[in-house]
XYZ file of C-alpha atoms in Angstrom:
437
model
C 0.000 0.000 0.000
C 1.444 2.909 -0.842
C -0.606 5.428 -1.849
C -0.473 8.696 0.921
C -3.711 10.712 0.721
C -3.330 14.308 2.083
C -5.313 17.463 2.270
C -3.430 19.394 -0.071
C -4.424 23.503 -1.689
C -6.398 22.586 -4.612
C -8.706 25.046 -5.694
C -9.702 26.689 -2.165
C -9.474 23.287 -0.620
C -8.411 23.295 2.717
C -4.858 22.013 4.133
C -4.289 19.227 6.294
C -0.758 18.294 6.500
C 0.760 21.987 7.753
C 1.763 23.491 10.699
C 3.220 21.378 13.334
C 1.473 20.961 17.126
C 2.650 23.830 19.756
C 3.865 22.228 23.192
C 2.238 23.265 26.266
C 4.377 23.911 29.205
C 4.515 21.730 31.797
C 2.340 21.133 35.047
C 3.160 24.606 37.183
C 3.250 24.709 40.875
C 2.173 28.386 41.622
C -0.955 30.335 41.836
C -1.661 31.525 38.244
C 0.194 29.481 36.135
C -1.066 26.637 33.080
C -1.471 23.551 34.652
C -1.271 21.904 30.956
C 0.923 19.253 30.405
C 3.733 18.899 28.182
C 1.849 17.596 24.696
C 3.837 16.820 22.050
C 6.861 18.629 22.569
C 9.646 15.843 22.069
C 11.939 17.355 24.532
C 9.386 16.853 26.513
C 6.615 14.500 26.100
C 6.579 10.706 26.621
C 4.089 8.371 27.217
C 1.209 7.277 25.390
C -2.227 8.055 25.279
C -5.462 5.787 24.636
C -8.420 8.086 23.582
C -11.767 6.233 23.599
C -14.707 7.966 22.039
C -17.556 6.709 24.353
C -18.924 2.920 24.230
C -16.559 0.891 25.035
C -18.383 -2.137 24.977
C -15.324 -4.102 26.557
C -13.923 -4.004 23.047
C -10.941 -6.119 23.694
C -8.224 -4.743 21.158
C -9.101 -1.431 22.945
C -8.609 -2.935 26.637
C -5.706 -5.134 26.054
C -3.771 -2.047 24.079
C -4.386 -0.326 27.290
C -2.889 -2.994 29.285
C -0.083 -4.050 27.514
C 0.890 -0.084 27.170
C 0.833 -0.033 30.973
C 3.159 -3.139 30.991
C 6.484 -1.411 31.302
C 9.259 -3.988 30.567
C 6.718 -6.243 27.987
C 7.081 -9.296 30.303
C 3.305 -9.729 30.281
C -0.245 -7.949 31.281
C 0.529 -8.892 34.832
C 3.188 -6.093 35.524
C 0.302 -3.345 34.218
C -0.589 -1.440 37.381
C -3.478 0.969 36.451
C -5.416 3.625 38.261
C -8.775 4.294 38.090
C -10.023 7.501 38.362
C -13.878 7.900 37.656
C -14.885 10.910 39.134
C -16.611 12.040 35.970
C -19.610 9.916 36.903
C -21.850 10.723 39.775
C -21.576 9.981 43.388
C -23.391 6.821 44.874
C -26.417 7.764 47.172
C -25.808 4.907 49.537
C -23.159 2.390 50.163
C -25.023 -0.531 48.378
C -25.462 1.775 45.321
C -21.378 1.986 45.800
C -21.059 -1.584 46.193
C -22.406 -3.290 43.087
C -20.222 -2.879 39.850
C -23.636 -2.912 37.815
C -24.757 0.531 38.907
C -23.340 3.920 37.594
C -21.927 6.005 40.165
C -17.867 6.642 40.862
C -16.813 4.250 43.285
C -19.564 1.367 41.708
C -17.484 2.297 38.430
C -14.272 1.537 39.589
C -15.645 -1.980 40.853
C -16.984 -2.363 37.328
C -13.088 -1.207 35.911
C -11.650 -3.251 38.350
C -13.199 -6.321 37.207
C -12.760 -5.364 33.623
C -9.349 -4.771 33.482
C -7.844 -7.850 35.910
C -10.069 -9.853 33.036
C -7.228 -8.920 30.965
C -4.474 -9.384 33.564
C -3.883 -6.139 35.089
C -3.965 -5.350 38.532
C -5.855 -2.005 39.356
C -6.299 0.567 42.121
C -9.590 2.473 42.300
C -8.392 6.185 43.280
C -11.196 7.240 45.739
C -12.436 10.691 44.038
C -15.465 12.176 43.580
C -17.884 15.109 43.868
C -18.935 13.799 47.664
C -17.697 13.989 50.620
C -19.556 10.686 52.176
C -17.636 7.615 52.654
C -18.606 4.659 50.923
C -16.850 0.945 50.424
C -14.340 1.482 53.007
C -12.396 4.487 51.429
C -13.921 8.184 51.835
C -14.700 9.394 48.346
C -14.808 13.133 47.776
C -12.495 15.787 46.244
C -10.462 15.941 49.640
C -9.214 12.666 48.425
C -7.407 14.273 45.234
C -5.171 16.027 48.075
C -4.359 13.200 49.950
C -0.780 12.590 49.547
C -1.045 9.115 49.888
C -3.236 8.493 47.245
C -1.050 10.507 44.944
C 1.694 8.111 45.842
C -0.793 4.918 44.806
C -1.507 6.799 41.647
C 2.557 7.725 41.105
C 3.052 3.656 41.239
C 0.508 2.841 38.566
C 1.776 2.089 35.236
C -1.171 3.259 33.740
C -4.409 5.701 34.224
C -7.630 5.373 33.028
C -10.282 7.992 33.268
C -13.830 6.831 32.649
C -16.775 8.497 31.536
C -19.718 11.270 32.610
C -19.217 15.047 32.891
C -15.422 16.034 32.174
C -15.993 19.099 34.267
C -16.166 16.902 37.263
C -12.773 16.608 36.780
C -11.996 19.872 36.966
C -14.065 20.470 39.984
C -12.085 17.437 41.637
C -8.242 17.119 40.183
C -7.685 21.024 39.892
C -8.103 23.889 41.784
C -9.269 26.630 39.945
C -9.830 30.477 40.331
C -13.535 31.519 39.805
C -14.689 27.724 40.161
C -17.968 28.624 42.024
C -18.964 31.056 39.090
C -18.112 27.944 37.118
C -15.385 30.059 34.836
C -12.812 27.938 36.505
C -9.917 30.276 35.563
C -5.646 29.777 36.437
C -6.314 26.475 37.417
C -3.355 23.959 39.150
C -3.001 20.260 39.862
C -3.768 18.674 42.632
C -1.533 16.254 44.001
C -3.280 13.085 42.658
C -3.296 14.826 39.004
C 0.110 15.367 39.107
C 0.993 12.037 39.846
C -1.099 11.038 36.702
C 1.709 13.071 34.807
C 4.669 11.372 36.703
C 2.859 8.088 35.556
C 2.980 9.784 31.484
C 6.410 11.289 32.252
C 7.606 7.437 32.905
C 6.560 6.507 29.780
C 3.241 5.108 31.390
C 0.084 5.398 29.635
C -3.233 7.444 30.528
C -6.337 5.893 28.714
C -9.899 7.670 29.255
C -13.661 7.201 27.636
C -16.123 9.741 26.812
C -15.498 12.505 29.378
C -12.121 10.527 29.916
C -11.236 11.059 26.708
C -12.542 15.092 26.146
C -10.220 16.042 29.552
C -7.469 15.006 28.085
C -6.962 18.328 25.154
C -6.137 22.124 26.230
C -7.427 25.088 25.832
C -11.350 25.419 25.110
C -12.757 22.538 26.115
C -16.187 21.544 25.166
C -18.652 21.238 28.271
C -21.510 20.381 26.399
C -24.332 21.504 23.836
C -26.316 19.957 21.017
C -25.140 20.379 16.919
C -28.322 22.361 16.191
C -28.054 24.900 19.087
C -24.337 25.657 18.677
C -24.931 25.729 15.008
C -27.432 28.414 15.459
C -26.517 30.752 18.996
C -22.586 30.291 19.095
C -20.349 29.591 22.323
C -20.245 30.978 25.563
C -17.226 30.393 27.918
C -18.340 28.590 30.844
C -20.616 26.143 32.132
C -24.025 26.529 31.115
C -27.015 25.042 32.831
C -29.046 24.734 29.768
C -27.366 21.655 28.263
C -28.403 22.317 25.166
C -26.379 25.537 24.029
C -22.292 25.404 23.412
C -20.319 25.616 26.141
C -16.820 25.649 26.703
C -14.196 25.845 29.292
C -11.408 28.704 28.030
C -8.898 27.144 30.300
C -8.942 23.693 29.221
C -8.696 20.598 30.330
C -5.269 18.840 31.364
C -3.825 18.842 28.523
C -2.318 15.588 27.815
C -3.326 16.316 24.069
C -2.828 19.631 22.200
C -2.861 20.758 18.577
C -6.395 20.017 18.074
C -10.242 20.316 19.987
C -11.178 16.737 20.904
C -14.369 15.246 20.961
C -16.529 12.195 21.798
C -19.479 10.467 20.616
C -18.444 12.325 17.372
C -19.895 10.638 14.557
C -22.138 8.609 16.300
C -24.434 11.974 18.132
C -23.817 14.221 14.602
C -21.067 16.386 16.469
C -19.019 17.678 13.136
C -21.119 21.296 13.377
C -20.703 22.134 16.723
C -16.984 21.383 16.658
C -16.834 23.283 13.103
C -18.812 25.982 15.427
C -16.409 25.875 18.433
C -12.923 25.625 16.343
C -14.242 28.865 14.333
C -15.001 31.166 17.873
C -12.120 29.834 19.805
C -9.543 30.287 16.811
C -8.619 26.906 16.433
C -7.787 25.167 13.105
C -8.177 21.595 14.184
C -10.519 18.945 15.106
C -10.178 15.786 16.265
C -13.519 13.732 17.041
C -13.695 10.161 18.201
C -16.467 8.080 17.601
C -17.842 5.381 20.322
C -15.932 1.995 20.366
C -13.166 3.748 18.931
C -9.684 4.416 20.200
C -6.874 6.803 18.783
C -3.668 6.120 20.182
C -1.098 8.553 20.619
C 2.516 7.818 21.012
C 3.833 11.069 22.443
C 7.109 11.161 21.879
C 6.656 10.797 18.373
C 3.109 12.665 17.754
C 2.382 9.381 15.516
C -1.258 8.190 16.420
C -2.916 5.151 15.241
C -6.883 4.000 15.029
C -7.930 1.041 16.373
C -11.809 -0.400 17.369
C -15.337 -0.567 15.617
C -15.598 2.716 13.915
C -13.695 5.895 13.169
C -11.887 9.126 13.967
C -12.701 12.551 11.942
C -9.772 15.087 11.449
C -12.058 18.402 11.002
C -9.468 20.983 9.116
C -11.437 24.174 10.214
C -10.557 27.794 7.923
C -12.685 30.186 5.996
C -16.451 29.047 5.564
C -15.983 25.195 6.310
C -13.659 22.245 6.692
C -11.551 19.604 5.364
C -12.780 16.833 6.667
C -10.742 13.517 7.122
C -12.231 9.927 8.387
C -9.681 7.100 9.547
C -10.536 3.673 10.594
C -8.864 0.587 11.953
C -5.513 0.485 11.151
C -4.615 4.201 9.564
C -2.364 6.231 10.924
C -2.093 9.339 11.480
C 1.728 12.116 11.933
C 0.262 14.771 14.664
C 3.456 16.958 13.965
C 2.786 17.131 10.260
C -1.005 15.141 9.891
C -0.310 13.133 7.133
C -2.149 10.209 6.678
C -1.015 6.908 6.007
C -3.789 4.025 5.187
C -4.008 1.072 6.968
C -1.704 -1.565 5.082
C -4.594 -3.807 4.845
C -6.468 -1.291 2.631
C -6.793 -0.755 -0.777
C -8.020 2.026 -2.868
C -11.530 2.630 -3.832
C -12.856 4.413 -6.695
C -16.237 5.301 -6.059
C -18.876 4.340 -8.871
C -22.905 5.541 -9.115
C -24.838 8.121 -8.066
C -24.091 10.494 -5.529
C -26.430 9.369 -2.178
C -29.858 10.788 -2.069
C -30.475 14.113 0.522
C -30.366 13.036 4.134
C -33.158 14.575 7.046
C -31.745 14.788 10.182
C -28.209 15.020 9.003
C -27.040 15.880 12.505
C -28.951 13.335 14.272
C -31.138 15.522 16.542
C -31.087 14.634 20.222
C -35.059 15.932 19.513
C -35.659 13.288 17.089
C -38.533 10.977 18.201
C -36.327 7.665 16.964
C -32.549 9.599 16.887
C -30.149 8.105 14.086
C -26.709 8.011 14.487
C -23.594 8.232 12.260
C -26.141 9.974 9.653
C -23.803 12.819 8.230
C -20.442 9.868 8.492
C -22.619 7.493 6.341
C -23.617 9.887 3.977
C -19.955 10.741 3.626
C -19.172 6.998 2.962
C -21.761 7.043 0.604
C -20.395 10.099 -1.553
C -16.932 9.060 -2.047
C -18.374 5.434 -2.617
C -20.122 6.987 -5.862
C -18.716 8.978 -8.732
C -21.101 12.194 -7.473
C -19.303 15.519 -6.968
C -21.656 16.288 -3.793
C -24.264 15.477 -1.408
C -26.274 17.271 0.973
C -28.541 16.576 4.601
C -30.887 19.217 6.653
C -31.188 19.422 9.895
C -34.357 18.329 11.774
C -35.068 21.622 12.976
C -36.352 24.302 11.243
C -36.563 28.186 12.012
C -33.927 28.039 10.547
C -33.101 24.846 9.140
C -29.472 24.279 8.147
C -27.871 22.361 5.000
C -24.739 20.425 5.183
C -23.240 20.027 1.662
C -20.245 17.522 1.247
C -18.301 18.297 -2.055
C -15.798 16.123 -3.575
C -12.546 17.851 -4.455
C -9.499 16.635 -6.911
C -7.955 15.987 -3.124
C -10.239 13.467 -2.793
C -9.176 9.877 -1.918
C -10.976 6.611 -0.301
C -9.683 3.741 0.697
C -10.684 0.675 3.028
C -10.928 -3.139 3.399
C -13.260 -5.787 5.730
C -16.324 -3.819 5.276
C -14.841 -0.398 6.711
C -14.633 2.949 4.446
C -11.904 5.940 4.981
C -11.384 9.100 3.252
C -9.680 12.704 3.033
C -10.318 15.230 1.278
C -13.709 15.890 1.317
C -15.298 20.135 1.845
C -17.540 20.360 4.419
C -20.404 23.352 4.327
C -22.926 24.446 6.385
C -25.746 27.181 5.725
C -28.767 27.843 5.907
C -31.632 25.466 3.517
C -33.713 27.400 1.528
């Protein structure tokens, strides 16, 4: 396989092989500094990163990469030590609610972890932090914990971190401590104790895995906090935290930082999330995008900046400049240069030149969370289907109306498809939104 497809200046079309990623600094230790890690400086950065889109689904090429990234020596999944911090999720309401792995609250999370990963040979530690203060299953949960010294030191020994899913600003409100946190604008933030231990375990070489929220925590600056395509499409951001979880939100500080270079994103494909990235990227001056879709995983070797897809479905590079993106869709087994993002196909894949008619218009192109049945993967699939055909473009409206939006997808001599064992990738492809009618 040799064919390299790249986003190249054809016509207008947007660029995605350009400007290289810009380090953060490392974790401060004063009142007013970043508390952003070291991304992909390679001075700097080591480590490796497993990003999970949402889903899971015990999707064992996803778990046992984790694992045998958090073995340090490769003698075997045994010698992976990894932390479990799921503080994203909500705190139990009694201790049998914290007891029983099948529930969904922090500490019955990290049971559920627990169990998952020692399926796979790794011992685990469940790092007692969450938004509570009560004290459930013999270790006191609450953000006090993230302080404790000791725990730090239990997190410090791991080989490996995994962050699981619900709201990533309960990690803020737990693993930093932030100026202006209880006007939620959560400004010159700093590390606890228990955070920076998580970047002693990356500094090691260790890895730090996450899903969902555990995944979004993991970029820089502007962090999404939540909001629906439609909304954001149509009102904008606002910094902050916004109780109406509809409208864009997003957290000027950041996140930790781990990642950097690009917006990240879960559930991307699979909730319809391309617009209110597109939407975020253009108010926050970023160029970049990178959105993960659910039983996905894009692993980053840091050192390097070279990333790699693995799991059920895909990763979208969003190149965001002018009116629109470039939009770029990776599956099992391509790879992907963060320093320079070129793309290199999976070697299993072979080139595909599309034949037919261009797909039919799509309702619902964003797969409203208002939809009575909601799709999902509506606007990726009608992707597929347009660089499947020999169409020049194909087009989906939104579900709401007043005003309804078009999304137009336009083939460009940049164009390129690949794939193999039923999955599709492409680059290339111009994104457009405005309004129908």
């Amino acid at each position: 396989m040799s064919f390299i497809p790249r986003l190249v200046a054809v016509a207008g079309v947007l660029t995605l092989a350009s400007a290289a990623l810009v380090a953060q600094p490392a974790f401060a230790s004063g009142p007013g500094q970043t508390a952003h890690a070291a991304a992909l400086d390679p001075a700097a950065a080591r480590g490796s990163l497993v990003l999970v889109g949402g889903n899971l689904d015990e999707n064992r090429q996803i778990l046992r990469r984790i694992v045998a990234l958090a073995d340090p020596d490769g003698d075997g999944p045994r010698r992976a030590r990894i932390a479990l911090v799921t503080a994203a999720a909500e705190p139990a309401e009694t201790a049998a609610e914290a007891q029983d792995p099948d529930e969904n609250n922090a500490a019955a999370n990290g049971l559920y972890y627990a169990q998952l990963f020692k399926r796979f040979g790794a011992t685990t530690y469940a790092v007692p932090v969450d938004t509570t203060q009560d004290a459930f299953a013999g270790d006191t949960y609450g953000p006090r914990a993230a302080r404790d010294e000791r725990v730090a030191r239990r997190v410090e020994r791991s080989t490996g971190v995994f962050f699981g899913g619900g709201d990533q600003m309960d990690y803020i409100r737990t693993l930093m401590s932030c100026r202006d946190a209880v006007r939620e604008a959560f400004r010159d933030c700093v590390p606890s104790p228990v955070l920076t231990a998580v970047a002693r375990v990356l500094d090691r070489g260790g890895v730090v895995a996450g899903v969902s929220a555990g995944t979004t925590i993991q970029q820089g600056p502007d962090m999404v906090t939540g909001g629906e395509p439609y909304e954001a499409w149509r009102d904008g951001a606002t910094a902050g935290y916004l109780e109406d979880a509809d409208r864009l939100g997003y957290l000027p500080f950041g996140g930790f930082g781990f990642f950097s270079g690009a917006l990240l994103d879960s559930h991307f494909g699979t909730w319809g999330r391309q617009a209110r990235m597109v939407r975020l990227a253009e108010e926050t001056g970023h160029r970049r995008v990178v959105g993960i879709d659910e039983t996905t995983a894009l692993v980053v070797d840091r050192a390097s900046g070279r990333a790699r897809v693995i799991g059920e479905n895909g990763v979208s590079i969003l190149d965001v400049r002018g009116q629109g993106a470039g939009w770029t869709y990776l599956t099992a087994g391509d790879r992907l240069d963060l320093r320079t993002w070129e793309v290199r196909p999976s070697r299993a894949a072979h080139r595909l030149r599309g034949s037919g008619p261009a797909p039919a218009p799509v309702a619902d192109v964003w797969d409203s969370a208002a939809a009575d049945d909601p799709g999902s993967y509506s606007l990726v699939d009608l992707a597929v289907g347009l660089v499947r055909s020999s169409g020049a473009r194909a087009t989906g409206t939104t579900l709401e109306t007043g005003p309804q939006y078009r999304t137009t997808l336009v083939r460009t001599e940049a164009t390129r498809a690949w794939g193999g064992s039923g999955r599709t990738s492409f680059s290339g492809l111009r994104l457009l939104i405005g309004r129908a009618g």
